[in-house]
Coordinates of C-alpha atoms in Angstrom, one line a residue:
M256 CA 1.6 6.4 -21.5
A257 CA -0.2 6.1 -18.1
T258 CA 0.3 8.2 -15.0
Y259 CA 1.1 6.1 -12.0
V260 CA -0.1 7.7 -8.7
L261 CA 1.9 6.1 -5.9
I262 CA 0.5 6.5 -2.3
H263 CA 2.8 5.5 0.4
G264 CA 1.8 4.0 3.7
A265 CA 3.1 4.9 7.2
G266 CA 6.6 6.3 6.5
D267 CA 7.4 8.6 3.6
A268 CA 7.5 8.8 -0.2
S269 CA 11.1 7.4 -0.2
Y270 CA 9.4 4.1 -0.2
W271 CA 8.9 4.4 -3.9
Q272 CA 12.5 5.4 -4.7
R273 CA 13.4 2.2 -6.6
L274 CA 10.0 1.8 -8.3
V275 CA 9.8 5.3 -9.8
P276 CA 12.7 4.9 -12.2
E277 CA 11.4 1.5 -13.3
L278 CA 8.1 3.0 -14.3
R279 CA 9.6 6.1 -15.9
G280 CA 12.0 3.9 -17.8
R281 CA 8.9 2.2 -19.4
G282 CA 7.6 5.6 -20.6
H283 CA 5.1 6.4 -17.9
D284 CA 4.6 9.5 -15.8
V285 CA 4.8 9.0 -12.1
V286 CA 3.4 11.0 -9.2
A287 CA 4.6 10.0 -5.7
P288 CA 3.6 12.8 -3.2
E289 CA 4.8 13.2 0.3
L290 CA 1.7 13.0 2.5
P291 CA 1.3 15.7 5.2
S292 CA 2.3 15.1 8.8
D293 CA 0.3 17.8 10.6
D294 CA -2.2 16.4 13.1
D295 CA -5.3 17.9 11.5
A296 CA -4.5 16.7 8.0
G297 CA -6.3 13.3 8.3
L298 CA -7.9 11.5 5.4
A299 CA -9.1 14.7 3.7
G300 CA -5.7 16.2 3.8
Y301 CA -4.0 13.1 2.5
T302 CA -6.5 12.9 -0.3
D303 CA -6.2 16.6 -1.2
T304 CA -2.4 16.3 -1.3
V305 CA -2.6 13.4 -3.8
L306 CA -5.2 15.2 -5.9
S307 CA -3.0 18.4 -6.0
A308 CA 0.0 16.3 -7.1
I309 CA -2.1 14.8 -9.9
G310 CA -3.2 18.2 -11.2
D311 CA -4.6 17.8 -14.7
R312 CA -3.0 14.5 -15.5
T313 CA -5.2 11.7 -16.9
D314 CA -5.1 8.0 -17.6
L315 CA -4.4 7.4 -13.9
V316 CA -3.3 4.1 -12.2
V317 CA -3.4 4.5 -8.4
V318 CA -1.2 2.3 -6.4
A319 CA -1.9 2.4 -2.6
Q320 CA 0.5 0.7 -0.2
S321 CA -0.3 -0.5 3.4
L322 CA -1.9 2.5 5.2
G323 CA -2.3 4.1 1.8
G324 CA -5.2 1.7 1.3
F325 CA -7.4 4.2 3.3
T326 CA -6.5 7.1 0.9
G327 CA -6.3 5.4 -2.5
P328 CA -10.1 4.7 -2.9
L329 CA -10.9 8.3 -1.8
V330 CA -8.7 9.6 -4.7
C331 CA -10.6 7.2 -7.0
D332 CA -13.9 8.7 -5.8
R333 CA -12.8 12.2 -6.8
V334 CA -11.2 11.8 -10.2
P335 CA -11.5 9.3 -13.1
V336 CA -9.0 6.5 -12.5
R337 CA -8.2 3.7 -14.9
L338 CA -7.1 1.2 -12.3
L339 CA -6.6 0.9 -8.5
V340 CA -3.9 -1.4 -7.3
M341 CA -4.0 -2.2 -3.5
L342 CA -0.4 -3.2 -2.6
C343 CA -0.1 -5.1 0.7
A344 CA -2.7 -2.7 1.8
M345 CA -5.3 -2.1 4.5
V346 CA -8.8 -2.5 3.1
P347 CA -11.3 -0.2 4.9
T348 CA -15.0 -0.5 5.3
P349 CA -17.5 2.4 5.6
G350 CA -17.2 4.3 8.8
E351 CA -14.1 2.4 10.0
T352 CA -11.1 4.3 11.3
A353 CA -7.5 3.3 10.6
G354 CA -7.0 3.0 14.3
D355 CA -9.9 0.5 14.7
W356 CA -8.9 -1.5 11.6
W357 CA -6.2 -3.5 13.4
G358 CA -8.6 -4.9 16.0
N359 CA -11.5 -5.3 13.6
T360 CA -9.4 -7.5 11.3
G361 CA -7.2 -9.3 13.9
S362 CA -4.0 -8.2 12.1
D363 CA -1.8 -8.1 15.2
Q364 CA -2.8 -11.6 16.2
A365 CA -2.2 -12.8 12.7
R366 CA 1.3 -11.2 12.6
R367 CA 2.3 -12.8 15.9
E368 CA 0.9 -16.2 15.0
Q369 CA 2.8 -16.1 11.7
A370 CA 6.0 -15.2 13.5
V371 CA 5.7 -18.2 15.8
R372 CA 5.0 -20.5 12.9
D373 CA 8.2 -19.2 11.2
G374 CA 10.3 -19.6 14.3
R375 CA 10.7 -15.9 14.9
S376 CA 10.0 -13.7 17.9
P377 CA 6.4 -12.5 17.9
E378 CA 7.6 -9.0 19.1
F379 CA 7.5 -6.3 16.4
D380 CA 10.9 -5.3 15.0
V381 CA 11.0 -2.8 12.2
V382 CA 13.9 -4.4 10.4
E383 CA 12.9 -8.0 10.7
T384 CA 9.2 -7.2 10.0
F385 CA 9.4 -4.7 7.2
F386 CA 12.9 -4.9 5.7
H387 CA 13.9 -8.5 6.0
D388 CA 14.3 -8.9 2.2
V389 CA 15.3 -5.3 1.3
P390 CA 18.9 -4.6 0.2
P391 CA 21.1 -3.7 3.2
E392 CA 22.1 -0.3 1.8
I393 CA 18.4 0.7 1.5
V394 CA 17.6 -0.5 5.0
A395 CA 20.5 1.6 6.3
E396 CA 19.1 4.7 4.5
A397 CA 15.6 4.0 5.8
T398 CA 16.6 3.4 9.4
A399 CA 18.9 6.4 9.5
R400 CA 16.3 8.8 8.2
E401 CA 14.3 10.9 10.7
P402 CA 10.9 9.2 10.7
R403 CA 7.9 11.1 9.4
N404 CA 5.1 11.7 11.8
E405 CA 1.7 10.4 10.8
S406 CA -1.2 12.8 11.1
A407 CA -2.9 12.0 14.4
S408 CA -6.4 12.4 12.8
M409 CA -5.4 9.9 10.1
W410 CA -6.0 7.2 12.7
T411 CA -9.4 8.6 14.0
D412 CA -11.1 9.8 10.9
P413 CA -13.9 7.5 9.8
W414 CA -13.6 6.2 6.3
P415 CA -16.2 8.4 4.6
L416 CA -17.4 6.3 1.6
Q417 CA -20.5 4.3 1.7
A418 CA -19.2 1.7 -0.8
W419 CA -16.0 0.9 -2.7
P420 CA -15.5 3.3 -5.7
D421 CA -16.6 2.1 -9.1
V422 CA -13.1 1.5 -10.4
P423 CA -11.4 -1.7 -11.5
T424 CA -9.5 -2.9 -8.4
R425 CA -6.6 -5.4 -8.1
F426 CA -5.0 -6.5 -4.8
L427 CA -1.3 -7.6 -4.8
L428 CA 0.1 -9.2 -1.7
G429 CA 3.6 -10.4 -0.8
R430 CA 3.8 -14.2 0.0
D431 CA 6.5 -13.5 2.5
D432 CA 4.9 -10.4 4.2
R433 CA 5.6 -10.6 7.9
F434 CA 3.5 -7.6 8.8
F435 CA 0.3 -8.5 7.0
P436 CA 0.8 -12.3 6.5
A437 CA -0.5 -13.7 3.2
S438 CA -3.1 -16.0 4.8
F439 CA -4.5 -13.0 6.7
L440 CA -4.7 -10.7 3.7
R441 CA -6.4 -13.5 1.6
R442 CA -9.2 -13.5 4.2
V443 CA -9.5 -9.7 4.5
V444 CA -9.5 -9.2 0.7
R445 CA -12.1 -11.9 0.2
D446 CA -14.4 -10.7 3.0
R447 CA -14.1 -7.0 2.2
L448 CA -13.5 -6.7 -1.5
G449 CA -15.0 -10.0 -2.7
I450 CA -12.0 -10.8 -4.9
V451 CA -9.1 -13.2 -4.9
P452 CA -5.8 -11.3 -4.4
D453 CA -2.8 -11.7 -6.7
E454 CA 0.5 -12.7 -5.1
M455 CA 4.2 -12.1 -5.7
D456 CA 7.3 -13.2 -3.9
G457 CA 8.6 -10.8 -1.2
G458 CA 7.6 -9.1 2.0
H459 CA 5.7 -6.0 3.0
C460 CA 7.9 -3.6 1.0
P461 CA 8.1 -5.0 -2.6
A462 CA 8.7 -1.5 -4.1
L463 CA 12.1 -1.6 -2.2
S464 CA 12.9 -5.3 -2.4
R465 CA 11.7 -6.2 -5.9
P466 CA 11.0 -3.0 -7.9
K467 CA 11.5 -4.6 -11.3
D468 CA 9.2 -7.5 -10.4
L469 CA 6.6 -5.1 -9.1
A470 CA 6.8 -2.9 -12.2
D471 CA 6.3 -6.0 -14.3
R472 CA 3.1 -6.8 -12.4
L473 CA 1.8 -3.3 -12.7
E474 CA 2.5 -3.2 -16.4
A475 CA 0.7 -6.6 -16.8
Y476 CA -2.3 -5.2 -15.0
L477 CA -2.3 -2.2 -17.3
L478 CA -2.2 -4.4 -20.4
E479 CA -5.0 -6.6 -19.1
E480 CA -7.1 -3.5 -18.4
S481 CA -6.4 -2.1 -21.9
A482 CA -7.5 -5.4 -23.4
G483 CA -10.8 -5.3 -21.6

Protein backbone atom coordinates (compact mmCIF):
# COMPACT_ATOMS: atom_id res chain seq x y z
CA MET A 1 0.00 0.00 0.00
CA ALA A 2 1.31 3.42 -0.98
CA THR A 3 0.27 6.85 0.26
CA TYR A 4 -0.82 9.17 -2.50
CA VAL A 5 -0.16 12.82 -1.66
CA LEU A 6 -2.41 14.94 -3.88
CA ILE A 7 -1.48 18.62 -4.29
CA HIS A 8 -4.14 20.72 -5.95
CA GLY A 9 -3.50 23.69 -8.19
CA ALA A 10 -5.27 27.04 -8.10
CA GLY A 11 -8.67 26.26 -6.65
CA ASP A 12 -9.17 23.88 -3.76
CA ALA A 13 -8.83 20.27 -2.65
CA SER A 14 -12.31 19.39 -3.96
CA TYR A 15 -10.48 18.94 -7.26
CA TRP A 16 -9.57 15.46 -6.01
CA GLN A 17 -13.06 14.42 -4.87
CA ARG A 18 -13.56 11.79 -7.58
CA LEU A 19 -9.98 10.44 -7.56
CA VAL A 20 -9.67 9.86 -3.81
CA PRO A 21 -12.25 7.02 -3.65
CA GLU A 22 -10.69 5.41 -6.73
CA LEU A 23 -7.30 5.24 -5.02
CA ARG A 24 -8.66 4.20 -1.64
CA GLY A 25 -10.70 1.51 -3.34
CA ARG A 26 -7.43 0.05 -4.57
CA GLY A 27 -6.11 -0.19 -1.00
CA HIS A 28 -4.02 2.96 -0.79
CA ASP A 29 -3.91 5.74 1.75
CA VAL A 30 -4.61 9.22 0.36
CA VAL A 31 -3.69 12.68 1.65
CA ALA A 32 -5.27 15.64 -0.13
CA PRO A 33 -4.70 18.76 2.00
CA GLU A 34 -6.37 22.12 1.50
CA LEU A 35 -3.62 24.65 0.88
CA PRO A 36 -3.65 27.91 2.88
CA SER A 37 -5.08 31.13 1.47
CA ASP A 38 -3.45 33.75 3.66
CA ASP A 39 -1.28 36.16 1.70
CA ASP A 40 1.92 35.36 3.57
CA ALA A 41 1.73 31.57 3.17
CA GLY A 42 3.53 31.33 -0.16
CA LEU A 43 5.61 28.38 -1.25
CA ALA A 44 6.91 27.70 2.27
CA GLY A 45 3.42 27.67 3.74
CA TYR A 46 2.07 25.42 1.00
CA THR A 47 4.95 23.00 1.47
CA ASP A 48 4.63 22.95 5.26
CA THR A 49 0.88 22.30 4.97
CA VAL A 50 1.49 19.26 2.78
CA LEU A 51 4.25 17.96 5.05
CA SER A 52 1.99 18.35 8.10
CA ALA A 53 -0.74 16.36 6.34
CA ILE A 54 1.75 13.60 5.48
CA GLY A 55 2.85 13.26 9.10
CA ASP A 56 4.80 10.04 9.60
CA ARG A 57 3.42 8.29 6.52
CA THR A 58 5.91 6.64 4.19
CA ASP A 59 5.96 5.07 0.70
CA LEU A 60 4.81 8.37 -0.76
CA VAL A 61 3.62 9.10 -4.30
CA VAL A 62 3.28 12.85 -4.79
CA VAL A 63 0.84 13.99 -7.49
CA ALA A 64 1.05 17.72 -8.27
CA GLN A 65 -1.58 19.32 -10.50
CA SER A 66 -1.22 22.60 -12.43
CA LEU A 67 0.05 25.31 -10.01
CA GLY A 68 0.83 22.46 -7.58
CA GLY A 69 3.85 21.83 -9.78
CA PHE A 70 5.65 24.56 -7.85
CA THR A 71 4.97 22.83 -4.50
CA GLY A 72 5.32 19.13 -5.35
CA PRO A 73 9.09 19.14 -5.92
CA LEU A 74 9.61 21.10 -2.68
CA VAL A 75 7.84 18.34 -0.76
CA CYS A 76 10.09 15.80 -2.47
CA ASP A 77 13.12 17.78 -1.33
CA ARG A 78 12.03 17.51 2.31
CA VAL A 79 10.87 13.90 2.73
CA PRO A 80 11.66 10.58 1.01
CA VAL A 81 9.30 10.15 -1.94
CA ARG A 82 8.92 7.08 -4.08
CA LEU A 83 7.58 8.87 -7.16
CA LEU A 84 6.60 12.37 -8.26
CA VAL A 85 3.85 12.67 -10.86
CA MET A 86 3.39 16.09 -12.46
CA LEU A 87 -0.20 16.30 -13.71
CA CYS A 88 -0.93 18.98 -16.34
CA ALA A 89 1.50 20.93 -14.20
CA MET A 90 3.62 24.05 -14.23
CA VAL A 91 7.32 23.11 -14.27
CA PRO A 92 9.43 25.72 -12.43
CA THR A 93 13.10 26.52 -12.85
CA PRO A 94 15.45 27.76 -10.09
CA GLY A 95 14.61 31.27 -8.96
CA GLU A 96 11.49 31.55 -11.09
CA THR A 97 8.25 32.84 -9.60
CA ALA A 98 4.84 31.43 -10.44
CA GLY A 99 3.86 34.91 -11.57
CA ASP A 100 6.71 35.03 -14.09
CA TRP A 101 6.20 31.47 -15.31
CA TRP A 102 3.41 32.41 -17.72
CA GLY A 103 5.46 34.93 -19.64
CA ASN A 104 8.66 32.89 -19.46
CA THR A 105 6.99 29.87 -21.06
CA GLY A 106 4.57 31.66 -23.39
CA SER A 107 1.62 29.79 -21.92
CA ASP A 108 -1.05 32.44 -22.59
CA GLN A 109 -0.04 32.78 -26.23
CA ALA A 110 -0.10 29.00 -26.59
CA ARG A 111 -3.58 28.82 -25.04
CA ARG A 112 -4.96 31.51 -27.33
CA GLU A 113 -3.39 30.01 -30.46
CA GLN A 114 -4.81 26.59 -29.62
CA ALA A 115 -8.27 28.09 -29.14
CA VAL A 116 -8.12 29.71 -32.59
CA ARG A 117 -7.01 26.43 -34.16
CA ASP A 118 -9.94 24.70 -32.47
CA GLY A 119 -12.41 27.32 -33.69
CA ARG A 120 -13.05 28.65 -30.17
CA SER A 121 -12.86 32.14 -28.73
CA PRO A 122 -9.33 32.93 -27.53
CA GLU A 123 -10.78 34.71 -24.49
CA PHE A 124 -10.49 32.78 -21.23
CA ASP A 125 -13.70 31.19 -19.96
CA VAL A 126 -13.46 29.05 -16.83
CA VAL A 127 -16.08 26.50 -17.92
CA GLU A 128 -14.94 26.17 -21.53
CA THR A 129 -11.25 26.17 -20.61
CA PHE A 130 -11.17 24.04 -17.46
CA PHE A 131 -14.41 22.04 -17.33
CA HIS A 132 -15.37 21.31 -20.95
CA ASP A 133 -15.15 17.53 -20.42
CA VAL A 134 -16.23 17.38 -16.75
CA PRO A 135 -19.70 15.98 -15.84
CA PRO A 136 -22.28 18.81 -15.63
CA GLU A 137 -23.16 18.12 -12.00
CA ILE A 138 -19.50 18.46 -10.99
CA VAL A 139 -19.20 21.69 -12.97
CA ALA A 140 -22.31 23.04 -11.24
CA GLU A 141 -20.81 22.25 -7.82
CA ALA A 142 -17.45 23.79 -8.70
CA THR A 143 -18.86 27.02 -10.12
CA ALA A 144 -21.35 27.47 -7.27
CA ARG A 145 -18.66 27.13 -4.61
CA GLU A 146 -17.05 30.26 -3.18
CA PRO A 147 -13.62 30.38 -4.85
CA ARG A 148 -10.60 29.91 -2.65
CA ASN A 149 -8.18 32.83 -2.63
CA GLU A 150 -4.62 31.99 -3.61
CA SER A 151 -1.88 33.23 -1.31
CA ALA A 152 -0.56 36.46 -2.84
CA SER A 153 3.04 35.54 -2.08
CA MET A 154 2.59 32.23 -3.89
CA TRP A 155 2.93 34.21 -7.12
CA THR A 156 6.00 36.20 -6.04
CA ASP A 157 8.12 33.70 -4.09
CA PRO A 158 11.14 32.55 -6.14
CA TRP A 159 11.28 28.78 -6.52
CA PRO A 160 14.07 28.00 -4.03
CA LEU A 161 15.66 24.79 -5.31
CA GLN A 162 18.88 24.89 -7.31
CA ALA A 163 18.00 21.71 -9.19
CA TRP A 164 15.14 19.26 -9.57
CA PRO A 165 14.93 16.90 -6.59
CA ASP A 166 16.51 13.47 -6.95
CA VAL A 167 13.25 11.54 -7.24
CA PRO A 168 11.79 9.52 -10.13
CA THR A 169 9.52 11.93 -12.01
CA ARG A 170 6.75 11.33 -14.53
CA PHE A 171 4.73 13.96 -16.35
CA LEU A 172 1.17 13.24 -17.48
CA LEU A 173 -0.62 15.70 -19.74
CA GLY A 174 -4.13 15.81 -21.18
CA ARG A 175 -4.29 15.64 -24.97
CA ASP A 176 -7.36 17.89 -24.92
CA ASP A 177 -6.08 20.39 -22.34
CA ARG A 178 -7.30 23.85 -23.34
CA PHE A 179 -5.42 25.71 -20.61
CA PHE A 180 -1.98 24.16 -21.12
CA PRO A 181 -2.23 22.73 -24.65
CA ALA A 182 -0.48 19.42 -25.26
CA SER A 183 1.97 20.85 -27.82
CA PHE A 184 2.94 23.57 -25.34
CA LEU A 185 3.50 21.14 -22.45
CA ARG A 186 5.52 18.76 -24.60
CA ARG A 187 7.95 21.61 -25.25
CA VAL A 188 8.07 22.81 -21.65
CA VAL A 189 8.60 19.32 -20.25
CA ARG A 190 11.32 18.55 -22.79
CA ASP A 191 13.14 21.83 -22.18
CA ARG A 192 12.82 21.92 -18.39
CA LEU A 193 12.78 18.26 -17.30
CA GLY A 194 14.50 16.61 -20.23
CA ILE A 195 11.86 13.87 -20.44
CA VAL A 196 9.04 12.94 -22.80
CA PRO A 197 5.66 13.40 -21.10
CA ASP A 198 3.04 10.69 -21.03
CA GLU A 199 -0.40 11.51 -22.39
CA MET A 200 -4.01 10.61 -21.69
CA ASP A 201 -7.34 11.68 -23.13
CA GLY A 202 -9.02 14.62 -21.46
CA GLY A 203 -8.51 18.24 -20.55
CA HIS A 204 -6.90 20.15 -17.70
CA CYS A 205 -8.90 18.44 -14.95
CA PRO A 206 -8.57 14.67 -15.45
CA ALA A 207 -9.15 13.97 -11.75
CA LEU A 208 -12.68 15.30 -12.26
CA SER A 209 -13.35 14.17 -15.81
CA ARG A 210 -11.65 10.74 -15.90
CA PRO A 211 -10.85 9.65 -12.33
CA LYS A 212 -10.76 5.92 -13.09
CA ASP A 213 -8.49 6.38 -16.09
CA LEU A 214 -6.22 8.61 -14.03
CA ALA A 215 -6.11 6.11 -11.16
CA ASP A 216 -5.19 3.40 -13.68
CA ARG A 217 -2.30 5.55 -14.91
CA LEU A 218 -1.05 6.22 -11.40
CA GLU A 219 -1.24 2.54 -10.53
CA ALA A 220 0.71 1.67 -13.68
CA TYR A 221 3.42 4.15 -12.69
CA LEU A 222 3.60 2.59 -9.26
CA LEU A 223 3.97 -0.92 -10.69
CA GLU A 224 6.68 0.25 -13.08
CA GLU A 225 8.56 1.90 -10.26
CA SER A 226 8.28 -1.26 -8.12
CA ALA A 227 9.63 -3.35 -10.98
CA GLY A 228 12.63 -1.07 -11.20
